[in-house]
Coordinates of C-alpha atoms and ligand atoms in Angstrom, one line a residue:
M1 CA -16.5 -10.3 11.3
K2 CA -18.0 -6.8 11.5
G3 CA -19.1 -5.2 8.3
G4 CA -20.0 -8.4 6.4
N5 CA -18.8 -9.1 2.9
D6 CA -19.2 -5.5 1.8
W7 CA -16.8 -4.1 4.5
W8 CA -14.4 -2.8 1.8
R9 CA -17.1 -0.5 0.3
H10 CA -16.7 2.0 3.2
A11 CA -13.6 0.8 5.2
V12 CA -10.9 3.0 6.7
V13 CA -7.8 1.1 5.8
Y14 CA -4.5 1.9 7.6
Q15 CA -1.3 1.4 5.7
V16 CA 1.5 -0.2 7.7
Y17 CA 5.0 0.1 6.3
P18 CA 6.3 -2.7 8.4
R19 CA 10.0 -1.8 8.5
S20 CA 9.1 1.6 10.0
F21 CA 6.2 0.7 12.3
A22 CA 7.4 -1.2 15.4
D23 CA 10.7 -3.1 16.0
S24 CA 10.4 -6.0 18.4
D25 CA 14.0 -7.2 18.4
G26 CA 16.0 -4.0 18.5
D27 CA 17.7 -4.4 15.2
G28 CA 16.4 -1.0 14.0
M29 CA 14.0 -2.5 11.5
G30 CA 10.3 -2.8 12.2
D31 CA 9.0 -6.4 12.1
I32 CA 5.8 -8.5 12.2
P33 CA 6.0 -9.2 16.0
G34 CA 6.3 -5.5 16.4
L35 CA 3.2 -4.9 14.4
I36 CA 1.3 -7.6 16.3
S37 CA 2.3 -5.9 19.6
R38 CA 0.7 -2.7 18.3
L39 CA -2.6 -4.1 17.1
D40 CA -4.4 -2.8 20.1
Y41 CA -3.3 0.7 19.1
L42 CA -4.9 0.2 15.7
A43 CA -8.1 -1.3 17.2
D44 CA -8.3 1.7 19.5
L45 CA -7.7 4.1 16.6
G46 CA -10.7 2.5 15.0
V47 CA -9.5 1.3 11.7
D48 CA -11.4 -1.4 9.8
A49 CA -8.4 -3.0 8.0
I50 CA -4.7 -2.8 7.6
W51 CA -2.7 -3.0 4.4
V52 CA 0.8 -4.1 5.1
S53 CA 3.6 -3.2 2.6
P54 CA 5.6 -6.3 1.5
Y55 CA 7.4 -8.5 4.1
Y56 CA 8.4 -11.3 1.7
T57 CA 11.9 -12.6 1.4
S58 CA 13.8 -9.8 -0.4
P59 CA 17.2 -8.2 -0.7
L60 CA 15.4 -5.0 0.2
H61 CA 16.8 -3.0 -2.7
D62 CA 13.4 -1.3 -3.0
G63 CA 12.0 -1.7 0.5
G64 CA 10.7 -5.2 -0.2
Y65 CA 9.0 -4.3 -3.5
D66 CA 11.7 -6.5 -4.9
V67 CA 10.5 -10.0 -4.0
A68 CA 12.8 -13.0 -4.1
D69 CA 10.2 -15.5 -2.8
Y70 CA 6.5 -14.8 -2.7
R71 CA 5.8 -17.6 -0.3
S72 CA 8.3 -16.9 2.5
I73 CA 8.9 -14.1 4.9
D74 CA 12.1 -12.1 5.1
T75 CA 13.9 -13.3 8.2
R76 CA 14.6 -9.7 9.3
L77 CA 10.8 -9.1 9.4
G78 CA 9.6 -12.3 10.9
T79 CA 8.5 -15.9 10.1
M80 CA 5.5 -17.6 8.6
D81 CA 4.3 -18.3 12.1
D82 CA 4.4 -14.6 12.8
V83 CA 2.2 -13.9 9.8
D84 CA -0.3 -16.6 10.8
A85 CA -0.4 -14.9 14.3
L86 CA -0.8 -11.5 12.7
I87 CA -3.8 -12.7 10.7
A88 CA -5.4 -14.4 13.7
Q89 CA -4.7 -11.5 16.1
A90 CA -5.9 -8.9 13.6
H91 CA -9.1 -10.8 13.0
A92 CA -9.6 -11.3 16.7
R93 CA -9.8 -7.5 16.9
D94 CA -12.2 -7.2 13.9
I95 CA -9.4 -5.8 11.7
R96 CA -9.1 -7.2 8.2
I97 CA -5.7 -7.6 6.6
L98 CA -4.5 -6.9 3.1
M99 CA -1.1 -8.0 1.9
D100 CA 0.8 -6.3 -0.9
I101 CA 1.4 -8.3 -4.1
V102 CA 4.1 -7.3 -6.6
P103 CA 3.3 -8.8 -10.0
N104 CA 5.0 -6.3 -12.4
H105 CA 8.5 -7.5 -11.5
T106 CA 10.4 -9.8 -9.2
S107 CA 13.7 -9.3 -7.5
S108 CA 16.7 -10.2 -9.6
E109 CA 17.4 -12.7 -6.8
H110 CA 14.1 -14.6 -7.5
P111 CA 14.9 -18.2 -8.6
W112 CA 13.2 -17.5 -12.0
F113 CA 15.7 -14.7 -12.8
R114 CA 18.6 -16.8 -11.6
E115 CA 17.4 -19.6 -13.8
L116 CA 17.2 -17.2 -16.8
L117 CA 20.8 -16.1 -16.1
A118 CA 21.9 -19.8 -16.0
S119 CA 20.2 -20.8 -19.2
E120 CA 20.6 -20.2 -22.9
P121 CA 18.8 -17.4 -24.7
G122 CA 15.5 -18.5 -26.0
S123 CA 15.0 -21.2 -23.4
P124 CA 11.6 -21.2 -21.5
A125 CA 13.2 -19.5 -18.5
W126 CA 13.8 -16.5 -20.7
D127 CA 10.2 -16.1 -21.7
R128 CA 9.1 -15.2 -18.1
Y129 CA 10.8 -11.8 -18.3
V130 CA 10.8 -9.0 -20.9
V131 CA 14.1 -9.7 -22.6
R132 CA 15.1 -8.5 -26.1
E133 CA 18.3 -8.4 -28.2
G134 CA 20.0 -5.1 -28.3
T135 CA 20.5 -3.1 -31.5
G136 CA 23.4 -1.6 -33.3
P137 CA 27.0 -2.7 -33.4
G138 CA 27.6 -5.4 -30.8
R139 CA 24.0 -5.1 -29.8
E140 CA 25.1 -2.5 -27.4
T141 CA 22.0 -0.2 -27.8
P142 CA 19.0 -1.1 -25.6
P143 CA 15.9 -2.4 -27.5
N144 CA 14.0 0.8 -27.1
N145 CA 14.2 4.2 -25.4
W146 CA 12.1 3.4 -22.2
R147 CA 13.4 4.9 -19.0
S148 CA 13.2 3.7 -15.4
V149 CA 10.7 5.4 -13.1
F150 CA 13.7 5.5 -10.8
H151 CA 15.8 7.4 -13.4
G152 CA 18.2 6.3 -16.0
R153 CA 17.5 3.8 -18.7
G154 CA 14.9 1.1 -18.3
W155 CA 17.1 -1.7 -19.7
S156 CA 20.2 -3.5 -18.4
H157 CA 22.4 -6.1 -20.0
V158 CA 21.8 -9.7 -19.4
R159 CA 25.3 -10.7 -18.3
T160 CA 27.1 -14.0 -18.2
A161 CA 28.3 -15.5 -14.9
D162 CA 31.6 -13.7 -15.3
G163 CA 29.9 -10.4 -16.0
Q164 CA 30.1 -10.1 -19.8
P165 CA 27.2 -8.5 -21.6
T166 CA 25.4 -11.1 -23.8
G167 CA 23.8 -8.7 -26.4
Y168 CA 20.5 -9.3 -24.7
W169 CA 18.8 -6.8 -22.4
Y170 CA 16.1 -7.1 -19.7
L171 CA 13.5 -4.5 -19.0
H172 CA 13.2 -2.9 -15.6
L173 CA 10.7 -0.1 -15.2
F174 CA 12.1 0.3 -11.7
D175 CA 15.5 -0.6 -10.3
T176 CA 18.0 -2.8 -12.1
T177 CA 17.3 -5.4 -9.4
Q178 CA 13.6 -5.5 -10.4
P179 CA 13.3 -7.2 -13.8
D180 CA 9.8 -6.9 -15.4
L181 CA 7.9 -10.1 -15.8
N182 CA 6.4 -11.0 -19.2
W183 CA 2.7 -11.2 -18.8
D184 CA 2.3 -12.8 -22.2
N185 CA 3.7 -15.9 -20.6
A186 CA 1.1 -18.5 -19.3
E187 CA 3.4 -19.7 -16.5
V188 CA 3.5 -16.2 -15.1
H189 CA -0.2 -16.1 -15.0
A190 CA -0.5 -19.5 -13.4
E191 CA 2.2 -18.7 -10.8
F192 CA 0.5 -15.5 -9.6
R193 CA -2.9 -17.2 -9.4
A194 CA -1.2 -19.8 -7.2
I195 CA 0.4 -17.2 -5.0
L196 CA -2.9 -15.5 -4.5
A197 CA -4.5 -18.8 -3.5
F198 CA -1.6 -19.6 -1.2
W199 CA -2.2 -16.4 0.9
F200 CA -6.0 -16.5 0.7
D201 CA -5.8 -20.0 2.1
R202 CA -3.9 -18.7 5.0
G203 CA -6.7 -16.3 5.7
I204 CA -5.8 -12.9 4.4
D205 CA -8.7 -10.7 3.3
G206 CA -7.2 -9.3 0.1
F207 CA -4.3 -7.7 -1.7
R208 CA -3.1 -4.3 -2.6
I209 CA -1.6 -4.7 -6.1
D210 CA 1.6 -2.9 -6.8
V211 CA 1.9 -1.1 -10.1
A212 CA -1.4 -2.6 -11.2
H213 CA -1.5 -0.5 -14.3
G214 CA 1.9 -1.6 -15.5
L215 CA 1.9 -5.3 -16.1
V216 CA 1.2 -5.4 -19.8
K217 CA 3.4 -3.6 -22.3
E218 CA 2.3 -2.5 -25.8
A219 CA 3.0 -5.2 -28.4
G220 CA 6.3 -4.6 -30.3
L221 CA 7.6 -2.4 -27.4
P222 CA 7.6 0.8 -29.4
D223 CA 9.7 3.8 -28.4
F224 CA 7.9 6.4 -26.4
D225 CA 7.8 10.0 -27.4
Y226 CA 8.7 11.4 -24.0
P227 CA 7.2 14.8 -23.3
A228 CA 9.7 17.6 -23.8
T229 CA 9.1 18.9 -20.3
D230 CA 10.0 15.6 -18.9
T231 CA 13.7 15.9 -19.0
E232 CA 14.6 13.0 -16.8
T233 CA 12.1 10.5 -15.7
P234 CA 8.6 9.3 -16.4
A235 CA 6.8 9.9 -13.2
M236 CA 4.1 7.3 -13.1
F237 CA 1.3 9.9 -12.9
D238 CA 2.1 12.7 -15.3
E239 CA -0.8 13.2 -17.6
D240 CA 1.4 12.8 -20.7
V241 CA 3.5 9.9 -19.4
A242 CA 0.3 8.1 -18.4
H243 CA -0.1 7.4 -22.1
A244 CA 3.2 5.6 -22.3
P245 CA 3.3 2.1 -24.0
F246 CA 4.1 0.6 -20.6
W247 CA 1.2 2.0 -18.5
D248 CA -2.5 1.3 -18.5
Q249 CA -2.6 -0.9 -21.5
D250 CA -6.0 -2.5 -22.2
G251 CA -4.5 -6.0 -21.7
V252 CA -4.1 -5.6 -18.0
H253 CA -7.8 -6.0 -17.5
A254 CA -7.8 -9.6 -18.5
I255 CA -5.4 -10.3 -15.7
Y256 CA -7.6 -8.8 -13.1
R257 CA -10.6 -10.8 -14.4
E258 CA -8.6 -13.9 -13.8
W259 CA -7.6 -12.8 -10.3
R260 CA -11.2 -11.8 -9.5
A261 CA -12.3 -15.3 -10.3
V262 CA -9.8 -16.7 -7.8
A263 CA -10.9 -14.2 -5.1
D264 CA -14.5 -15.0 -5.6
T265 CA -14.1 -18.7 -5.0
Y266 CA -13.4 -17.9 -1.3
D267 CA -16.0 -17.4 1.4
P268 CA -16.0 -14.6 2.3
P269 CA -14.8 -13.3 -1.1
R270 CA -11.3 -11.8 -1.0
I271 CA -10.8 -8.3 -2.3
F272 CA -8.3 -6.2 -4.3
C273 CA -7.1 -2.6 -4.3
G274 CA -5.1 -1.6 -7.3
E275 CA -2.3 0.9 -7.4
T276 CA -3.4 2.5 -10.6
W277 CA -1.6 5.7 -11.6
V278 CA -3.8 6.7 -14.5
P279 CA -4.5 10.1 -16.0
N280 CA -8.2 10.5 -15.2
A281 CA -11.2 9.1 -13.3
A282 CA -12.7 7.4 -16.4
R283 CA -9.5 5.3 -17.0
M284 CA -9.4 4.6 -13.3
A285 CA -13.0 3.3 -13.1
R286 CA -12.2 0.7 -15.8
Y287 CA -10.2 -1.2 -13.2
Q288 CA -13.3 -1.4 -10.9
R289 CA -15.7 -3.0 -13.4
P290 CA -17.7 -5.7 -11.6
D291 CA -15.5 -8.6 -12.7
E292 CA -12.2 -6.9 -11.9
L293 CA -10.7 -5.1 -8.9
H294 CA -13.0 -4.0 -6.0
T295 CA -11.2 -0.7 -5.6
S296 CA -8.2 1.3 -6.7
F297 CA -6.2 4.2 -5.2
N298 CA -7.5 7.5 -6.2
F299 CA -4.3 9.4 -6.8
I300 CA -6.1 12.1 -8.8
Y301 CA -7.6 13.3 -5.6
L302 CA -4.3 13.1 -3.7
E303 CA -2.7 15.2 -6.4
A304 CA -5.4 17.9 -6.1
G305 CA -3.6 19.1 -3.0
W306 CA -4.9 22.0 -1.1
D307 CA -7.0 23.4 -3.9
A308 CA -10.8 23.6 -3.6
A309 CA -11.6 23.7 -7.3
R310 CA -9.3 20.7 -8.1
M311 CA -10.6 18.8 -5.1
R312 CA -14.2 19.3 -6.1
T313 CA -13.6 18.4 -9.8
S314 CA -11.8 15.3 -8.7
I315 CA -14.6 14.3 -6.3
D316 CA -17.3 14.8 -8.9
E317 CA -15.4 12.9 -11.6
T318 CA -14.5 10.1 -9.3
I319 CA -18.0 9.6 -8.0
A320 CA -19.5 9.8 -11.5
N321 CA -17.1 7.3 -13.0
H322 CA -17.3 4.9 -10.2
A323 CA -21.1 5.0 -10.2
Q324 CA -21.0 3.8 -13.8
V325 CA -19.3 0.6 -12.7
G326 CA -21.1 0.2 -9.4
A327 CA -17.9 0.6 -7.4
P328 CA -17.3 2.8 -4.3
P329 CA -14.6 5.4 -4.6
T330 CA -11.5 5.4 -2.4
W331 CA -9.6 8.4 -1.1
V332 CA -6.0 8.7 0.1
L333 CA -3.8 11.7 1.0
S334 CA -0.5 10.0 1.9
N335 CA 1.4 6.8 1.4
H336 CA 5.0 5.5 1.4
D337 CA 5.8 7.0 -2.0
V338 CA 4.7 10.6 -1.6
V339 CA 5.6 13.5 0.6
R340 CA 3.5 13.5 3.7
H341 CA 0.5 15.7 3.3
R342 CA 1.3 17.9 6.3
T343 CA 4.4 19.0 4.4
R344 CA 2.9 18.8 0.9
M345 CA 0.1 21.2 1.9
A346 CA 2.2 23.6 3.9
P347 CA 2.4 27.0 2.3
L348 CA 5.9 28.3 1.5
D349 CA 7.2 31.1 3.7
V350 CA 9.1 34.0 2.2
D351 CA 12.4 32.4 2.9
G352 CA 11.3 29.3 0.9
T353 CA 10.8 27.0 3.9
R354 CA 7.5 25.4 4.5
D355 CA 5.2 26.6 7.2
L356 CA 4.6 23.3 8.9
D357 CA 2.2 24.7 11.5
R358 CA -0.2 25.7 8.8
G359 CA 0.7 22.5 7.0
L360 CA -0.6 20.6 9.9
R361 CA -3.7 22.8 10.2
R362 CA -4.5 22.2 6.5
A363 CA -3.7 18.5 6.7
R364 CA -6.1 18.0 9.6
A365 CA -8.8 19.9 7.8
A366 CA -8.2 18.0 4.5
T367 CA -8.3 14.6 6.3
L368 CA -11.5 15.4 8.2
F369 CA -13.2 16.5 5.0
T370 CA -11.9 13.5 3.1
L371 CA -13.2 11.1 5.7
S372 CA -16.7 12.4 5.0
L373 CA -16.6 11.5 1.3
P374 CA -18.5 8.4 0.2
G375 CA -16.5 5.2 -0.1
S376 CA -13.4 4.0 1.6
M377 CA -10.3 5.8 2.9
Y378 CA -6.7 4.9 3.2
I379 CA -4.5 6.4 5.8
Y380 CA -0.8 6.1 6.1
Q381 CA 1.0 5.3 9.3
G382 CA 2.1 8.4 11.2
E383 CA -0.4 10.8 9.5
E384 CA -2.7 10.3 12.5
L385 CA 0.2 11.8 14.6
G386 CA 0.6 14.7 12.2
L387 CA 4.1 13.7 11.2
P388 CA 5.8 15.9 8.7
E389 CA 8.1 14.7 5.9
V390 CA 11.7 14.3 7.1
V391 CA 13.5 16.5 4.6
D392 CA 17.0 16.5 6.1
L393 CA 18.0 12.9 6.1
P394 CA 21.8 12.5 5.8
D395 CA 22.7 11.2 2.4
A396 CA 24.4 8.2 3.8
A397 CA 21.2 7.0 5.5
R398 CA 19.1 7.2 2.4
Q399 CA 17.9 3.9 0.8
D400 CA 15.5 4.8 -1.9
P401 CA 16.9 3.5 -5.2
A402 CA 15.4 6.6 -6.9
W403 CA 17.7 8.7 -4.8
H404 CA 20.8 6.8 -5.8
R405 CA 19.9 6.4 -9.5
S406 CA 19.1 10.1 -9.8
G407 CA 22.5 11.2 -8.4
G408 CA 20.8 12.5 -5.3
T409 CA 18.2 14.8 -7.0
D410 CA 15.1 12.6 -6.4
G411 CA 14.9 12.4 -2.7
T412 CA 11.2 12.2 -2.0
R413 CA 10.6 8.7 -0.7
D414 CA 12.8 8.1 2.3
G415 CA 11.4 11.1 4.1
C416 CA 8.0 9.6 4.7
R417 CA 9.4 6.2 5.7
V418 CA 11.1 7.3 8.9
P419 CA 10.1 5.0 11.8
I420 CA 7.2 6.4 13.7
P421 CA 7.5 7.6 17.4
W422 CA 5.6 5.7 20.0
S423 CA 6.8 7.1 23.3
G424 CA 9.6 8.8 25.3
D425 CA 11.8 11.7 24.6
V426 CA 14.7 10.3 22.6
A427 CA 15.1 8.2 19.5
S428 CA 13.9 5.6 18.7
Y429 CA 10.9 6.9 20.7
G430 CA 9.7 3.4 21.5
F431 CA 9.9 2.3 17.9
G432 CA 12.5 -0.3 19.0
T433 CA 14.1 -1.5 22.2
G434 CA 17.0 1.0 21.9
A435 CA 18.1 3.9 19.8
A436 CA 18.5 2.1 16.5
S437 CA 16.2 2.8 13.6
W438 CA 17.1 2.1 10.0
L439 CA 16.4 5.7 9.0
P440 CA 17.3 8.2 11.7
Q441 CA 14.4 10.0 13.4
P442 CA 14.4 13.8 14.0
A443 CA 15.4 15.0 17.4
D444 CA 12.1 16.9 17.9
W445 CA 9.6 14.1 17.6
A446 CA 8.9 13.5 21.3
G447 CA 5.7 15.7 21.2
L448 CA 4.4 13.7 18.2
S449 CA 4.6 10.3 19.8
V450 CA 1.6 8.1 20.3
D451 CA 2.0 8.4 24.1
A452 CA 2.3 12.2 23.9
E453 CA -0.9 12.6 21.8
R454 CA -3.1 9.9 23.2
G455 CA -5.6 11.5 25.5
S456 CA -4.3 14.9 24.8
T457 CA -7.2 17.2 23.8
G458 CA -6.8 18.7 20.4
S459 CA -4.0 16.3 19.3
T460 CA -4.0 15.0 15.8
L461 CA -4.3 11.4 17.1
E462 CA -7.5 12.4 19.1
L463 CA -8.9 14.1 16.0
Y464 CA -8.5 10.9 13.9
R465 CA -9.9 8.7 16.7
E466 CA -12.9 10.9 17.1
A467 CA -13.6 11.2 13.4
L468 CA -13.3 7.4 12.9
R469 CA -15.6 6.8 15.8
I470 CA -18.2 9.1 14.5
R471 CA -17.8 7.8 10.9
R472 CA -18.3 4.2 12.1
D473 CA -21.5 5.0 13.9
A474 CA -23.0 7.5 11.4
P475 CA -25.2 5.7 8.8
S476 CA -24.8 8.6 6.4
L477 CA -21.0 8.4 6.2
G478 CA -19.2 5.8 4.3
E479 CA -21.1 4.7 1.2
G480 CA -24.1 6.6 0.0
P481 CA -25.1 9.8 -1.8
L482 CA -23.3 13.1 -1.6
A483 CA -25.0 16.5 -2.3
W484 CA -23.0 19.7 -2.7
L485 CA -24.2 22.7 -0.7
D486 CA -23.9 26.2 -2.0
S487 CA -20.7 27.8 -0.6
A488 CA -18.3 30.6 -1.1
D489 CA -15.2 30.4 -3.2
N490 CA -12.5 28.1 -1.7
V491 CA -15.1 26.5 0.5
L492 CA -16.4 23.0 0.0
A493 CA -19.6 21.9 1.7
I494 CA -21.5 18.6 1.3
R495 CA -24.5 16.9 2.8
R496 CA -24.4 13.2 3.5
S497 CA -27.9 11.9 4.1
A498 CA -29.4 8.9 5.8
P499 CA -32.8 8.4 7.4
A500 CA -31.2 8.4 10.9
G501 CA -29.8 11.8 10.3
D502 CA -27.6 13.8 8.0
V503 CA -24.0 15.0 8.3
I504 CA -22.9 18.3 6.8
S505 CA -19.2 18.5 6.2
V506 CA -17.5 21.8 5.4
I507 CA -13.9 22.7 4.7
N508 CA -12.8 26.3 4.6
L509 CA -9.7 26.5 2.5
T510 CA -9.5 30.3 2.8
D511 CA -7.4 32.2 5.3
A512 CA -10.5 34.1 6.7
V513 CA -13.2 33.2 9.1
L514 CA -16.2 31.7 7.5
H515 CA -19.8 32.2 8.6
L516 CA -22.0 29.2 7.9
P517 CA -25.7 29.6 7.0
H518 CA -27.8 29.3 10.2
A519 CA -29.9 26.6 8.4
W520 CA -26.9 24.3 8.9
G521 CA -27.4 24.4 12.6
T522 CA -24.8 24.5 15.4
E523 CA -24.4 20.8 16.2
V524 CA -20.6 20.4 15.8
L525 CA -19.7 16.7 15.7
V526 CA -16.0 17.2 15.3
A527 CA -13.8 20.0 14.1
S528 CA -10.2 20.0 12.8
S529 CA -9.3 23.2 14.8
E530 CA -10.4 25.0 17.9
D531 CA -11.6 27.9 15.8
V532 CA -15.3 27.2 15.9
A533 CA -17.7 29.6 17.5
V534 CA -21.4 30.0 17.8
L535 CA -22.5 33.5 16.8
T536 CA -25.8 35.0 17.8
T537 CA -27.2 37.9 15.8
G538 CA -30.7 38.9 16.9
D539 CA -32.6 35.7 16.6
D540 CA -30.1 34.1 14.4
V541 CA -27.7 31.5 15.8
A542 CA -25.0 30.3 13.4
L543 CA -21.5 28.9 13.4
A544 CA -18.3 30.6 12.3
I545 CA -15.3 28.5 11.6
G546 CA -11.7 29.6 11.4
P547 CA -9.4 29.7 8.4
E548 CA -8.2 26.3 7.1
T549 CA -10.7 24.4 9.2
A550 CA -13.1 21.6 8.6
V551 CA -16.2 20.6 10.6
W552 CA -18.8 17.9 10.6
L553 CA -22.2 19.0 11.7
G554 CA -25.2 16.9 12.7
A555 CA -28.2 17.9 10.7
T556 CA -31.8 16.8 10.1
S557 CA -32.9 15.9 6.6
Ligands
NOJ601 C1 4.9 1.2 -6.1 C2 5.4 1.1 -4.7 O1 4.4 1.7 -3.9 C3 6.7 1.6 -4.6 O2 7.1 1.8 -3.3 C4 7.7 0.8 -5.4 O3 9.0 1.3 -5.4 C5 7.2 0.6 -6.8 N1 5.8 0.4 -6.9 C6 7.9 -0.5 -7.5 O4 7.5 -1.7 -7.0
MG602 MG1 13.3 -5.8 14.1

């Protein structure tokens, strides 16, 4: 396959949230045959790989991140034959495929948790999960003060078959239906190594690791001194909360060394990308040491938002820390857990609503600039169409457990999971065979469908296609050195060099026109907006780019 064994060092990876991508059977839920039927679209878009969020057997209390069987496929999403076909068909198009592994917790419907419930305290089945006796009278107080990321307390009673509390509690950093596994247990280690091998043997190219920074808990499970500002819930990525006794413990690294050893026995070697919400680039790069994970998501850059200084700091720190461990950085602006970057970057109007036109303008510029950074890039389905976050979902439609556990105050995750529009004027816009979609789509998405944007000059889809095409062919993009060029405030400019020719990438985050130095030339490879003009002053020919615009320029070294 294209790219050789180092493909992941510079890949553009497209995240598929399978329930929301394409629905082949009209039940309103995307599925694997639907995904297969759209692989040509992904090949045409020009991605190197896809990461598919979980499709294992699951009660879907957390969108499949609650796995009841790691070796079978949820019947609503497809069959094992479908997955084999997906792997073969993706590979036939030179697209690698990453699955999603969820090792921090299982579903409460996993046979292991059922076995725990059916056996006596202290039996071996209990040791696979984090279970402790309660404290106080009747052992009615949880073992410590840890909270769930999805709000409320992080412990629930282990109950008898008839629903009586036993005095024992199980830990769930997420939903009550997601009991945390005990990574001090050898059987847990062995089982996950076997699951990895099971899927590697079927031909997948690697895994994205869910909550990769969370598996190991500090010995003794001490109370956590929650920051005073954090009134309700420990966001996984708050600077303070990142030091919690359940995140980023040194012990997790031993697990990834074990996993790396499994991946390295394959030819070609399989790869990992960790979901690591950690407070800084130095902690992050520890996961990319040569005998651990190949890459991790760089959420620090995602959180920099539309802010030149923060972007630049994050880029510098990321590159410096990754260089120390010999790993390529990754970049990501959207995924299925965060507000889509078109909406996130949109400035607030006076009336408090977001200006989504400017949000799109900014998102396009940010994406284009990010695609010129060294390393690999993750894009989330629908961002290539310029989809906004859906902020007005009816409460009854919402499925995010965080929404329900927070009493309707934390509503950020369903809005980026609305099924994507493919064609036509009315819902489900070609997502399925009829109108049904598990989350309702907005009435005004016809203009954002793949069919509407494909071939349409200036569309976001065409911008992504063009940028990916240029990136694929330009030896200076992807891995390699980055040099900052002098630029005005709120402008970032970099030079990416290769003997075959350099690329200069500039993003103007100001709301004024920016005149570029004439030394940078006028060879525009691609621009995020139409506002790019060649100005001639005397003998001087130079470019001017509009506000909130990014460009790539061809340059000589
Ligand atoms: C991170 C996943 O991306 C998110 O969707 C999920 O809810 C949590 N991990 C828990 O598995
Ligand atoms: Mg379906």
